[in-house]
Coordinates of C-alpha atoms and ligand atoms in Angstrom, one line a residue:
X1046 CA 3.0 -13.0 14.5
X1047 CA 1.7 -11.3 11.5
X1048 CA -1.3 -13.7 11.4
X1049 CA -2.4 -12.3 14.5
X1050 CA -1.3 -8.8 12.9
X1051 CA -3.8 -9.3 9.8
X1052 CA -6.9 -10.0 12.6
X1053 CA -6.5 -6.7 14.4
X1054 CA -8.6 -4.0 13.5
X1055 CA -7.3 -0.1 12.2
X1056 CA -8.2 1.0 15.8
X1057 CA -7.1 -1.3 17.6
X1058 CA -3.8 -1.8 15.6
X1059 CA -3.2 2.4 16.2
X1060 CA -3.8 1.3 19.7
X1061 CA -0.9 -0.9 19.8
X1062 CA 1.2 1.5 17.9
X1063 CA 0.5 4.1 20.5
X1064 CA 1.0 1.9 23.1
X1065 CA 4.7 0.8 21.7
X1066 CA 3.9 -2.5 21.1
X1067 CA 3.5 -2.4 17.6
X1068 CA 5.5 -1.0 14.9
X1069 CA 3.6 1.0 12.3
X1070 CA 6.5 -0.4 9.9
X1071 CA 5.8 -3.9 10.5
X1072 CA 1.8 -3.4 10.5
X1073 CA 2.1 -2.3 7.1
X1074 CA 4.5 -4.3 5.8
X1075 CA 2.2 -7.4 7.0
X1076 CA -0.4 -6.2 4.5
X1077 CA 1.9 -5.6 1.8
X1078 CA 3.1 -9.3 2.2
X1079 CA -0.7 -10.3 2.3
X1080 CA -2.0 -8.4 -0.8
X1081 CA 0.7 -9.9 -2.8
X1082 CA -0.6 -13.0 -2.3
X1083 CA -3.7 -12.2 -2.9
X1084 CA -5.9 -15.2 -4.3
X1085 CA -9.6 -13.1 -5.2
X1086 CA -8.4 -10.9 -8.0
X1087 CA -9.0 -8.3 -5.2
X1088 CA -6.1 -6.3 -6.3
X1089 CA -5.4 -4.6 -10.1
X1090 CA -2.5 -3.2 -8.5
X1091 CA -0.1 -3.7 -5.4
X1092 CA 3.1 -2.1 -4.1
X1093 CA 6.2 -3.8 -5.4
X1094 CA 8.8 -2.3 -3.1
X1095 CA 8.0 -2.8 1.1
X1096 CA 7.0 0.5 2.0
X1097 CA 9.2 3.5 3.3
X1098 CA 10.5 3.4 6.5
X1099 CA 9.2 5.6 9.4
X1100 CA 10.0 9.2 9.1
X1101 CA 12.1 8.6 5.5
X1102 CA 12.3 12.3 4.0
X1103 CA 8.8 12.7 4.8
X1104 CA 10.1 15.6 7.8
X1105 CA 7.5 15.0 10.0
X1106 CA 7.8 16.0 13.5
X1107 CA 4.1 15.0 14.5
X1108 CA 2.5 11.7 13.9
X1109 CA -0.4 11.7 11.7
X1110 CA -3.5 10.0 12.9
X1111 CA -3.6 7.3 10.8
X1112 CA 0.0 6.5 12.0
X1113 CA 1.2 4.8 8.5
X1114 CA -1.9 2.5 8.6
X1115 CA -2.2 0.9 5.0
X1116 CA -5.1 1.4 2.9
X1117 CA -6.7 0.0 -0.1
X1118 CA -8.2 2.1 -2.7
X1119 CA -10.7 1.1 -5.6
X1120 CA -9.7 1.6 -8.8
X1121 CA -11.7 4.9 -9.4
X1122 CA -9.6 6.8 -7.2
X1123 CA -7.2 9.0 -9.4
X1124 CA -3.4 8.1 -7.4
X1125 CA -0.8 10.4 -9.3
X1126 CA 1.7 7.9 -11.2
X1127 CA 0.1 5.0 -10.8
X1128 CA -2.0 3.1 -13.1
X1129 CA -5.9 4.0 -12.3
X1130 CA -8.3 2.1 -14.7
X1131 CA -11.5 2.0 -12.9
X1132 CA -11.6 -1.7 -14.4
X1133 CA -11.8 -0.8 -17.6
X1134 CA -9.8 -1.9 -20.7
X1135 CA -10.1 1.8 -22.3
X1136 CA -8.0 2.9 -19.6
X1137 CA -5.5 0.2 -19.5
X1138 CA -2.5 2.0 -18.9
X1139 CA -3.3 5.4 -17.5
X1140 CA -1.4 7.5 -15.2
X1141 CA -3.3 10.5 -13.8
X1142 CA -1.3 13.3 -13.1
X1143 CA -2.6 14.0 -9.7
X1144 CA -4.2 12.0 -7.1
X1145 CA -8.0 12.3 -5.2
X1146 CA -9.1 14.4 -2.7
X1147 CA -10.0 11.5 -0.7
X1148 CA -7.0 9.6 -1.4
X1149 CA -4.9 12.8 -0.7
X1150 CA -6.5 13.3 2.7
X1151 CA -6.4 10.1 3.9
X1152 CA -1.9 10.3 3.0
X1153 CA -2.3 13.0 4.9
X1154 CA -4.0 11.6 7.9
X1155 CA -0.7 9.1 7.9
X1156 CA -2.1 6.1 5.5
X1157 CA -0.3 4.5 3.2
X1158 CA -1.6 3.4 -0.4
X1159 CA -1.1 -0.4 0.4
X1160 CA -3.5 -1.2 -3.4
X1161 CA -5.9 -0.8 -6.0
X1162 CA -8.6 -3.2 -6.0
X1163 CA -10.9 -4.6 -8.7
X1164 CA -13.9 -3.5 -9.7
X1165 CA -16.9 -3.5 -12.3
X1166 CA -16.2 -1.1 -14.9
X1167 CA -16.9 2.5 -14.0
X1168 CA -19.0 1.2 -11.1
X1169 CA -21.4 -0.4 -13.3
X1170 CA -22.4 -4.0 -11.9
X1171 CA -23.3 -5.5 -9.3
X1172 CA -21.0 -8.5 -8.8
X1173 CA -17.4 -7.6 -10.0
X1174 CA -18.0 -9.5 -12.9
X1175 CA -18.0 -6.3 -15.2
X1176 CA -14.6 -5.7 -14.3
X1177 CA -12.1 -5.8 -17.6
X1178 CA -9.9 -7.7 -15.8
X1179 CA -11.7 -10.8 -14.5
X1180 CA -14.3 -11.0 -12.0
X1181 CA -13.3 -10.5 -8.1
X1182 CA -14.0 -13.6 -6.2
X1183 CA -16.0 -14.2 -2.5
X1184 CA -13.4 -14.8 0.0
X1185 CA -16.3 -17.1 2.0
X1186 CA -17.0 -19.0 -1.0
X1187 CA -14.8 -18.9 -4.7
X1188 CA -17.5 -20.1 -6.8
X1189 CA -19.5 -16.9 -6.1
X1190 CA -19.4 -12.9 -6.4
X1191 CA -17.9 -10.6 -3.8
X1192 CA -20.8 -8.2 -5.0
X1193 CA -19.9 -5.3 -6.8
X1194 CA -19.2 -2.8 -7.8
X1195 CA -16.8 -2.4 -4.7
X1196 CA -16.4 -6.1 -4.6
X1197 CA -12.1 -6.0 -4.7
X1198 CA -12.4 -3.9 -1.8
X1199 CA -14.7 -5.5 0.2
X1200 CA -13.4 -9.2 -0.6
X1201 CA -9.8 -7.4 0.5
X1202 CA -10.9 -6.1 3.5
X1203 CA -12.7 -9.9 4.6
X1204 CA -9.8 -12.0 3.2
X1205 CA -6.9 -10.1 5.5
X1206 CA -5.5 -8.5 2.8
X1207 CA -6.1 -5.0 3.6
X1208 CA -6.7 -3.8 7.5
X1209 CA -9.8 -1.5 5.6
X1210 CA -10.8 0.2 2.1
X1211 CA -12.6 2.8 -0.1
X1212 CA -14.6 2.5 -2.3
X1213 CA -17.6 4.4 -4.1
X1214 CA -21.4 3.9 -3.9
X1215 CA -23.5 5.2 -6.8
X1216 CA -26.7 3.4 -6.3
X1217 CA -25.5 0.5 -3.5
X1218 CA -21.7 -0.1 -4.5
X1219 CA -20.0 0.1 -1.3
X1220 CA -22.9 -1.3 1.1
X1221 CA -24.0 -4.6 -1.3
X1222 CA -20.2 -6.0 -1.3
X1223 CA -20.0 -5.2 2.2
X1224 CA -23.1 -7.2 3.3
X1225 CA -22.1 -10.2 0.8
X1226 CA -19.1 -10.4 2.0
X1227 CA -19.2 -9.7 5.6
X1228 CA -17.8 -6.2 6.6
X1229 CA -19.1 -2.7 7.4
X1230 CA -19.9 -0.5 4.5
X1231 CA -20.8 3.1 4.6
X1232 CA -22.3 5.3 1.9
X1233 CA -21.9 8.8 3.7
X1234 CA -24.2 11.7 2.2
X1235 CA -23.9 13.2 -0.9
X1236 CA -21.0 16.0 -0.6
X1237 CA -19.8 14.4 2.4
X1238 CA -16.5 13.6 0.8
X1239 CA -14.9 15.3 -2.1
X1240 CA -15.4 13.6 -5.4
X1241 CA -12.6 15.0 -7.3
X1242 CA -10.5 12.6 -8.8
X1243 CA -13.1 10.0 -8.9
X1244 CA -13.4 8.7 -12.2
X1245 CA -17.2 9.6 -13.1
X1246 CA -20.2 7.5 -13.5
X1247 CA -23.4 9.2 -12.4
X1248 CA -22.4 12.7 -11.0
X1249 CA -25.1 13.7 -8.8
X1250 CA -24.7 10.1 -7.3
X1251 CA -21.7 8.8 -7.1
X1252 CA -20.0 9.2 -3.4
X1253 CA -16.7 7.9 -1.9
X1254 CA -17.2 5.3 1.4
X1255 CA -15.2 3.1 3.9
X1256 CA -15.3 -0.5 3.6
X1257 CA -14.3 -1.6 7.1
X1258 CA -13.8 -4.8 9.6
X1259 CA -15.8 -2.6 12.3
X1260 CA -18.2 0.8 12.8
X1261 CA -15.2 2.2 14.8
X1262 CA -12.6 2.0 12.0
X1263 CA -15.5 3.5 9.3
X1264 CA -15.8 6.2 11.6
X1265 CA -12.1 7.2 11.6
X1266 CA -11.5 6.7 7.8
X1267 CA -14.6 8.6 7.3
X1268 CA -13.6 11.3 10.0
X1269 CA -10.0 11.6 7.7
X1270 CA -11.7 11.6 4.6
X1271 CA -14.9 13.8 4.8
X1272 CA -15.0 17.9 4.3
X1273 CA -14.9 20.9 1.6
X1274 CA -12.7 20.6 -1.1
X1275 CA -12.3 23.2 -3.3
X1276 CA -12.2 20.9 -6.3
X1277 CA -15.5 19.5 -6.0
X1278 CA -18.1 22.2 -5.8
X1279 CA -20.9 19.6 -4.9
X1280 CA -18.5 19.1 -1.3
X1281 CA -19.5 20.8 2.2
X1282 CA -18.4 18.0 4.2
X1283 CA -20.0 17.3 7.4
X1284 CA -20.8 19.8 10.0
X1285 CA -19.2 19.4 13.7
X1286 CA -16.9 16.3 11.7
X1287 CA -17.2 13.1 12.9
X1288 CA -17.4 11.5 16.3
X1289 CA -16.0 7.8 17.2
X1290 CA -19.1 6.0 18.4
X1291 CA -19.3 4.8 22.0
X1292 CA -23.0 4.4 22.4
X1293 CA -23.9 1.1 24.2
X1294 CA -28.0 1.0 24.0
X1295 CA -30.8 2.4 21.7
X1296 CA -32.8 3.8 24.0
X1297 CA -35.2 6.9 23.2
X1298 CA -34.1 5.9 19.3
X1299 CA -37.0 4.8 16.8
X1300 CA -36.3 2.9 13.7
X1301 CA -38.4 2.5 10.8
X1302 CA -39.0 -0.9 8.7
X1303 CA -40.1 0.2 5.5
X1304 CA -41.8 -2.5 4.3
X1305 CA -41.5 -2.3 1.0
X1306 CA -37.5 -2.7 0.9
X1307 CA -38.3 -5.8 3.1
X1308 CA -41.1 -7.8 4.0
X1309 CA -42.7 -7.0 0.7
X1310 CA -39.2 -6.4 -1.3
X1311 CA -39.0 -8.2 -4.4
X1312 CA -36.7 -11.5 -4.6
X1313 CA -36.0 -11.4 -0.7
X1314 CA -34.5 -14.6 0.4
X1315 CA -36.1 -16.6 2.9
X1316 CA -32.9 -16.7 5.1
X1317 CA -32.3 -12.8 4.9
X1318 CA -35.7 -11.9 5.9
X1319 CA -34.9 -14.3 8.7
X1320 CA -32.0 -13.1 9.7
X1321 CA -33.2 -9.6 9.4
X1322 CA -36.0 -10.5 11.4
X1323 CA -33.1 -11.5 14.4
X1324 CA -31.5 -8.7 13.7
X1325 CA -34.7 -6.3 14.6
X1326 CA -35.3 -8.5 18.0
X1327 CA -31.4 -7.2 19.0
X1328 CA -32.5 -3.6 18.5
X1329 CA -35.3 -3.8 20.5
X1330 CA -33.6 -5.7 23.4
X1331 CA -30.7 -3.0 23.1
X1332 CA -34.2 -0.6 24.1
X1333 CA -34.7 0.6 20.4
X1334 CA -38.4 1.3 19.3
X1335 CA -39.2 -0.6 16.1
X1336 CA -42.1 0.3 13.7
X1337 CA -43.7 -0.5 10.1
X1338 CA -43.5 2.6 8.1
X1339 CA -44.2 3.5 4.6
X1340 CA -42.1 4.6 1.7
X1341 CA -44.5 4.3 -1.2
X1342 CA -42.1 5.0 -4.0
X1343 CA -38.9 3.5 -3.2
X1344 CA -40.4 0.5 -5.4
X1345 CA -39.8 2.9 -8.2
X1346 CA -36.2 3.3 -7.1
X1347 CA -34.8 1.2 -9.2
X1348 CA -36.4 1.8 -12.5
X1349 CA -35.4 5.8 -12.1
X1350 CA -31.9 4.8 -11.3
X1351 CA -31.5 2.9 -14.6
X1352 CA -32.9 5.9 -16.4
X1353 CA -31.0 8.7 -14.3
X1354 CA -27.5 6.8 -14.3
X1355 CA -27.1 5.6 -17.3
X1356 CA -27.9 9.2 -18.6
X1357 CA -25.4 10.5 -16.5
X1358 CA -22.9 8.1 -17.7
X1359 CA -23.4 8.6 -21.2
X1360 CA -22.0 12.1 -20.6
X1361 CA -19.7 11.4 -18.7
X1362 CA -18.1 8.4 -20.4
X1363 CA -18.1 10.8 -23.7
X1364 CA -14.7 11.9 -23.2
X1365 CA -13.4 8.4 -23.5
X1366 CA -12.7 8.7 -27.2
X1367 CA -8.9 7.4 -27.8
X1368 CA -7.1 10.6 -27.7
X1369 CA -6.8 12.3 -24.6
X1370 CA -6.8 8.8 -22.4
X1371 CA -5.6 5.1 -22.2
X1372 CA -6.3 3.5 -24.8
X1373 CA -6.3 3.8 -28.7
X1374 CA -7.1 1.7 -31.3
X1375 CA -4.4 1.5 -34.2
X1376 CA -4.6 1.5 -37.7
X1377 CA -4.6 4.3 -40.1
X1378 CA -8.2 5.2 -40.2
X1379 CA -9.7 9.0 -40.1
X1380 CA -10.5 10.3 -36.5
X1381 CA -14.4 9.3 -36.6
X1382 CA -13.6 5.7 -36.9
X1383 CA -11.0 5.7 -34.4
X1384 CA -13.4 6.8 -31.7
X1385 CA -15.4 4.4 -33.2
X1386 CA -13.1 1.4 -33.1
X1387 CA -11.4 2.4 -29.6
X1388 CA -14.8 2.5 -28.1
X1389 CA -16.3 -0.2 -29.2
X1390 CA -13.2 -2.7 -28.4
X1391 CA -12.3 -0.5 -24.9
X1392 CA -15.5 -0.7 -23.3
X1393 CA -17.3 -3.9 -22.0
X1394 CA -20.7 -4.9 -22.9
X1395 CA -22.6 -3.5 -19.5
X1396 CA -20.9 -0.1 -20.3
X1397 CA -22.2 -0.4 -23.8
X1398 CA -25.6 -1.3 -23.1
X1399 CA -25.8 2.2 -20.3
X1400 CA -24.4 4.0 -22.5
X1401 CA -26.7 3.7 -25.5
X1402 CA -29.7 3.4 -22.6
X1403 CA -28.5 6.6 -21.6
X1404 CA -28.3 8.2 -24.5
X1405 CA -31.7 7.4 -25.7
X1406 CA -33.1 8.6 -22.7
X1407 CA -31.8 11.8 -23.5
X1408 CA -32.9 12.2 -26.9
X1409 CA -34.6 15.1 -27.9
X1410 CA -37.8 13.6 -28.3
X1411 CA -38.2 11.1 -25.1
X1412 CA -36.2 13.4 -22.6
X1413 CA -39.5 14.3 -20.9
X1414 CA -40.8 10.9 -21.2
X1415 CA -37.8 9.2 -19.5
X1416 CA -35.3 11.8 -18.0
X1417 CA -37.9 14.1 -17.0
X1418 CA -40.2 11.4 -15.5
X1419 CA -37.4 9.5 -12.8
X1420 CA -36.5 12.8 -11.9
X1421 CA -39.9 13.3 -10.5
X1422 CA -40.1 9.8 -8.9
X1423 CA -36.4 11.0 -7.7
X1424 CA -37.9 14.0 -6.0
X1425 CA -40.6 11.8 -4.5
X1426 CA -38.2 9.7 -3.2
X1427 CA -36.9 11.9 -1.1
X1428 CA -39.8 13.6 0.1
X1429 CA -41.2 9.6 1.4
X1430 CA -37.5 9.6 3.0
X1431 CA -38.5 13.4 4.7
X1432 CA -41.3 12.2 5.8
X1433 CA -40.1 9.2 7.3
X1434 CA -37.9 10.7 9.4
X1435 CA -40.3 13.3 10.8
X1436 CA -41.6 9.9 12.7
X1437 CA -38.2 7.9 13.2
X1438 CA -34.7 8.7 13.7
X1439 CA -33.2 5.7 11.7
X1440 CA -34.3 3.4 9.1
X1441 CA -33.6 0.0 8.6
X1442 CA -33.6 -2.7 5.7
X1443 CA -31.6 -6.0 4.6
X1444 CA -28.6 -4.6 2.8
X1445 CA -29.2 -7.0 -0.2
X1446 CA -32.5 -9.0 -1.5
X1447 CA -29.9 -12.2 -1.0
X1448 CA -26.7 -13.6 0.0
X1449 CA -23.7 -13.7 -2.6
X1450 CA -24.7 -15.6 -5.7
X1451 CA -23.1 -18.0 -7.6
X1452 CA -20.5 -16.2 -10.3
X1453 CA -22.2 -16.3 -14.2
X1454 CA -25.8 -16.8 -12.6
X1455 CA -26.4 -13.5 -13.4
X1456 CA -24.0 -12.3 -15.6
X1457 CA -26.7 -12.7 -19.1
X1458 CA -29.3 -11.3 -17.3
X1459 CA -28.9 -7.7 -16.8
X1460 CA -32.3 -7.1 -15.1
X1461 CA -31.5 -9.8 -12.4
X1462 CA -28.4 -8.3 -11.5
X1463 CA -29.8 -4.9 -11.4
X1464 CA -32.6 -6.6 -8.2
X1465 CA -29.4 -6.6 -6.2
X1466 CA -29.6 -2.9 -5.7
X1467 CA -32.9 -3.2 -4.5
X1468 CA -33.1 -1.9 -1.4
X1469 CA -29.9 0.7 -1.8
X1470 CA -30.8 2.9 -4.6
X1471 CA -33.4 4.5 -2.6
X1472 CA -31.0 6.2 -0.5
X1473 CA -28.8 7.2 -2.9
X1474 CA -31.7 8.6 -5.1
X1475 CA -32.2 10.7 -2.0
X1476 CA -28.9 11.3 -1.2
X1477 CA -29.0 10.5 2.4
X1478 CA -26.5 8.2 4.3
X1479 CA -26.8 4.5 4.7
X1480 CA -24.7 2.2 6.4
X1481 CA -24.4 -2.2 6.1
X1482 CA -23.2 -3.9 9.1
X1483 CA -22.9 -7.7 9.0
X1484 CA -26.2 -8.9 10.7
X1485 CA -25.6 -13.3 10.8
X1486 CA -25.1 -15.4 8.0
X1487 CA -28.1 -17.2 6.3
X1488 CA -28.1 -20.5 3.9
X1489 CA -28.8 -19.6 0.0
X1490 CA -32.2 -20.3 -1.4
X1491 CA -32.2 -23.7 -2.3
X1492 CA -29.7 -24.6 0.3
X1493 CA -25.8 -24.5 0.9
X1494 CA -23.2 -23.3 3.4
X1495 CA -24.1 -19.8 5.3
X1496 CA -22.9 -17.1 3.9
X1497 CA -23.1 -13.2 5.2
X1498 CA -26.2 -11.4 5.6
X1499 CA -26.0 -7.4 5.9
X1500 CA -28.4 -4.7 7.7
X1501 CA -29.2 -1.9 6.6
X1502 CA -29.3 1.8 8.3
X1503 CA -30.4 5.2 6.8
X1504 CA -30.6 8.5 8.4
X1505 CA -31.4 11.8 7.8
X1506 CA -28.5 13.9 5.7
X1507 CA -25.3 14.7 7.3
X1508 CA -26.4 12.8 10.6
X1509 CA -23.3 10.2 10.1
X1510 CA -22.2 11.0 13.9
X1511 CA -25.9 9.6 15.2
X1512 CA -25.7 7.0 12.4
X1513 CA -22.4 5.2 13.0
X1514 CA -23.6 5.7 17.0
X1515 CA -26.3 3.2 16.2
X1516 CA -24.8 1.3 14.2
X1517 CA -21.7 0.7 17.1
X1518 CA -24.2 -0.7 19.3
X1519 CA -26.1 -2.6 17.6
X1520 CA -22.4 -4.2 16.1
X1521 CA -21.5 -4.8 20.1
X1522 CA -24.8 -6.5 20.7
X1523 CA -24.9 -8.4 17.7
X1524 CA -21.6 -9.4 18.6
X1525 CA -20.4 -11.1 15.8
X1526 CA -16.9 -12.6 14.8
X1527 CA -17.7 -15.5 12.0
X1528 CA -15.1 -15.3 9.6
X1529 CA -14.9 -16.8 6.3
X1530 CA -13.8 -20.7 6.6
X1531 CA -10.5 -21.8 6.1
X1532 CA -9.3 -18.2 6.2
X1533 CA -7.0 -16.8 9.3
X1534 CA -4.7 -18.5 11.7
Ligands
LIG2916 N1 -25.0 -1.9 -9.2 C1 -25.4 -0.6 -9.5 C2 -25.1 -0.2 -10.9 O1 -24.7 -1.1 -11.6 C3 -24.8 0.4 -8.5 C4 -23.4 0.6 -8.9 C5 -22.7 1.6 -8.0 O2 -23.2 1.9 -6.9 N2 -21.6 2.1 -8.5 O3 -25.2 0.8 -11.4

């Protein structure tokens, strides 16, 4: 019974629940059984007691929409009492006092916090890898990454151990594990979702996002999550909220092919582009238009984010110093060489490296040279995205240059790992939303089982509604139900 349980999707398991035929109860408890046996290192933390009965002392009369529906949370997400880390050994053992926005809502909405999943520290990486607390592994295949930083949630979500997830995209962190392993990712725009109580990496990026099994079950976790909060001043949420998608064709819709993020992207794998290529032939059958276009600086993405984010992070990962969280390094030393010595033994190499990037980008005499400059080609960025859209209503890429890589083949090569964020930091330079839906599977340069390919779609600011529209039919028409070998009943 409950491996049929751990197939269903959120909506169609609320269905059921509706319906009678399901107990919320035994839904959740299904997935609290699964992510204790989790076998990826999804999970830094999972529930050691079942979870409350129905009703206990909460004095509920109505039932929330989420109907007790478990959820797994990334370790950035602040959860009052319990142990938040963000994958980092500086935070190893610290509580929060209070719990995120997002995470608040979606209690509220009925779900239950089912885990915390693993992640690269702060955000940082693009494979799980960076995590403190060993890398994440790919539920298709264990020799290789989940993709990161997201990668516990989205390896959770694919492996049946959670029905669905959060996570947080800063430059491609929820959409790149979702294409690598398999599932729906959505970065919504920037101040869509409160950020309050996310643990900070790059503030004027950074944005909270489903990681799903379908488009309808990111719609109603985004639908629970999204609006104003009071706490985060950067928040409007999104106008009219958020519809579930029902749209069958793409008719009257055009969608863009920029080609530099694909034809012409750098390290794009033959089977991708292939699979891509499939991918465009559905839309147009479904009656979508598909054009070329144009966005000339998006190339430049990437070099401005390692400039702009690592800057950010250097402030932000200031307060990190021994005394006021986690961490602190003994011995009877004077306070300057405590910070010293807690730093440099609580944070992992990656973090290191941004953090000294960062902080020489911000130096008095290069600010204009560095800072300065990738916020121009920031600015630019957008205004190619502006522009873009004047012509087309959506645009679409490959989610990530390749499929998931073999773990260590990128870990000494911090350039190489950075290519995997290709063809997401665009968007999130320009803070518009971008969804990945699982698009095929292609083989690996060089040969070797198929592993999951993911699509790309952007649209215009606070146009999630259209967005997750699209993105339902093209799902339907795609069709797809491949599921990691070996895994399920
Ligand atoms: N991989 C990118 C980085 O390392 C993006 C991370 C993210 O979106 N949090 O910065």
């Amino acid at each position: 019974m409950s491996a049929e349980l751990l197939e269903l999707t959120v909506g169609e398991a609320l269905r059921r629940i509706d319906g009678g035929e399901l107990s919320a109860d035994e839904y959740a408890d299904a997935y609290a059984e699964a992510a204790a046996e989790d076998e990826l290192n999804a999970y830094l933390w999972t529930r050691e007691s079942p979870f409350a009965r129905e009703g206990d002392g909460t004095g509920r009369t109505e039932e929330p929409p989420l109907r007790g529906a478990p959820v797994a949370v990334k370790d950035l997400f602040c959860a009052e009492g319990i142990e938040t880390t963000a994958g980092s050994r500086i935070l190893e053992g610290y509580r929060p006092p209070y719990t995120a926005t997002a995470v608040r809502r979606l209690e509220e909405a009925g779900a239950r916090l089912l885990g915390k999943t693993n992640m690269d520290e702060f955000g940082m990486g693009s494979s799980t890898e960076n995590s403190g607390y060993g890398p994440a592994l790919n539920p298709w295949d264990r020799t290789r990454v989940p993709g990161g930083s997201s990668g516990g949630s989205a390896a959770a979500v694919r492996d049946r151990t959670a029905p669905w997830a959060i996570g947080t995209d800063t430059g491609g962190s929820i959409r790149q594990p979702a294409a690598l392993c398999g599932v729906v990712g959505l970065k919504p725009t920037y101040g869509a979702i409160s950020r309050y109580g996310m643990i900070a990496f790059a503030s004027s990026l950074d944005q909270c996002g489903p990681l799903t099994r379908d488009v309808t079950d990111a719609a109603l976790l985004l639908r629970a999550m999204e609006g104003r909060d009071g706490c985060d001043s950067t928040s409007v949420g999104i106008a009219g909220g958020i519809e579930l998608p029902t749209r069958e064709g793409l008719e009257g819709l055009r969608f863009g092919v920029p080609r530099e993020l694909s034809a012409e992207a750098e390290g794009m794998e033959a089977g991708v582009a292939a699979t891509f290529e499939r991918a465009l032939s559905t839309i147009r059958d479904l009656g979508g238009e598909v054009d070329e276009c144009a966005l000339p600086h998006s190339a430049h993405g990437l070099s401005a984010y390692y400039v702009l984010a690592p800057a950010e992070a250097s402030a932000n990962l200031a307060r990190y110093d021994g005394v006021r969280y986690g961490l602190r390094a003994d011995g009877e030393v004077e306070l300057g060489a405590m910070y010293e010595r807690t730093r440099s033994r609580g944070f992992g190499a990656e973090v290191k490296r941004r953090i000294m990037l960062g902080t020489y980008a911000l130096s008095s005499g290069y600010y204009e040279a560095y800072y300065g400059r990738a916020q121009r080609v920031r600015t630019r960025i957008a205004a190619d995205f502006a522009s873009a859209f004047e012509r087309f209503d959506y645009l679409l890429t490959p989610t990530s240059p390749t499929v998931a890589f073999e773990l260590g083949a990128r870990s000494d090569n911090p350039l190489a790992m950075y290519m995997a964020d290709y063809c997401t930091v665009p968007m999130s330079l320009a803070g518009i939303p971008a969804i990945s839906i699982p698009c095929g599977l292609a083989e690996p340069d060089g040969g070797g089982p198929e592993l999951p390919v993911g699509l790309q779609i952007a649209a215009p600011a606070f146009t999630e509604s259209g967005l997750l529209d699209a993105a339902y039919a093209v799902e339907r028409a795609l069709g797809l139900t491949a599921t990691p070998p070996g895994a399920g009943p």
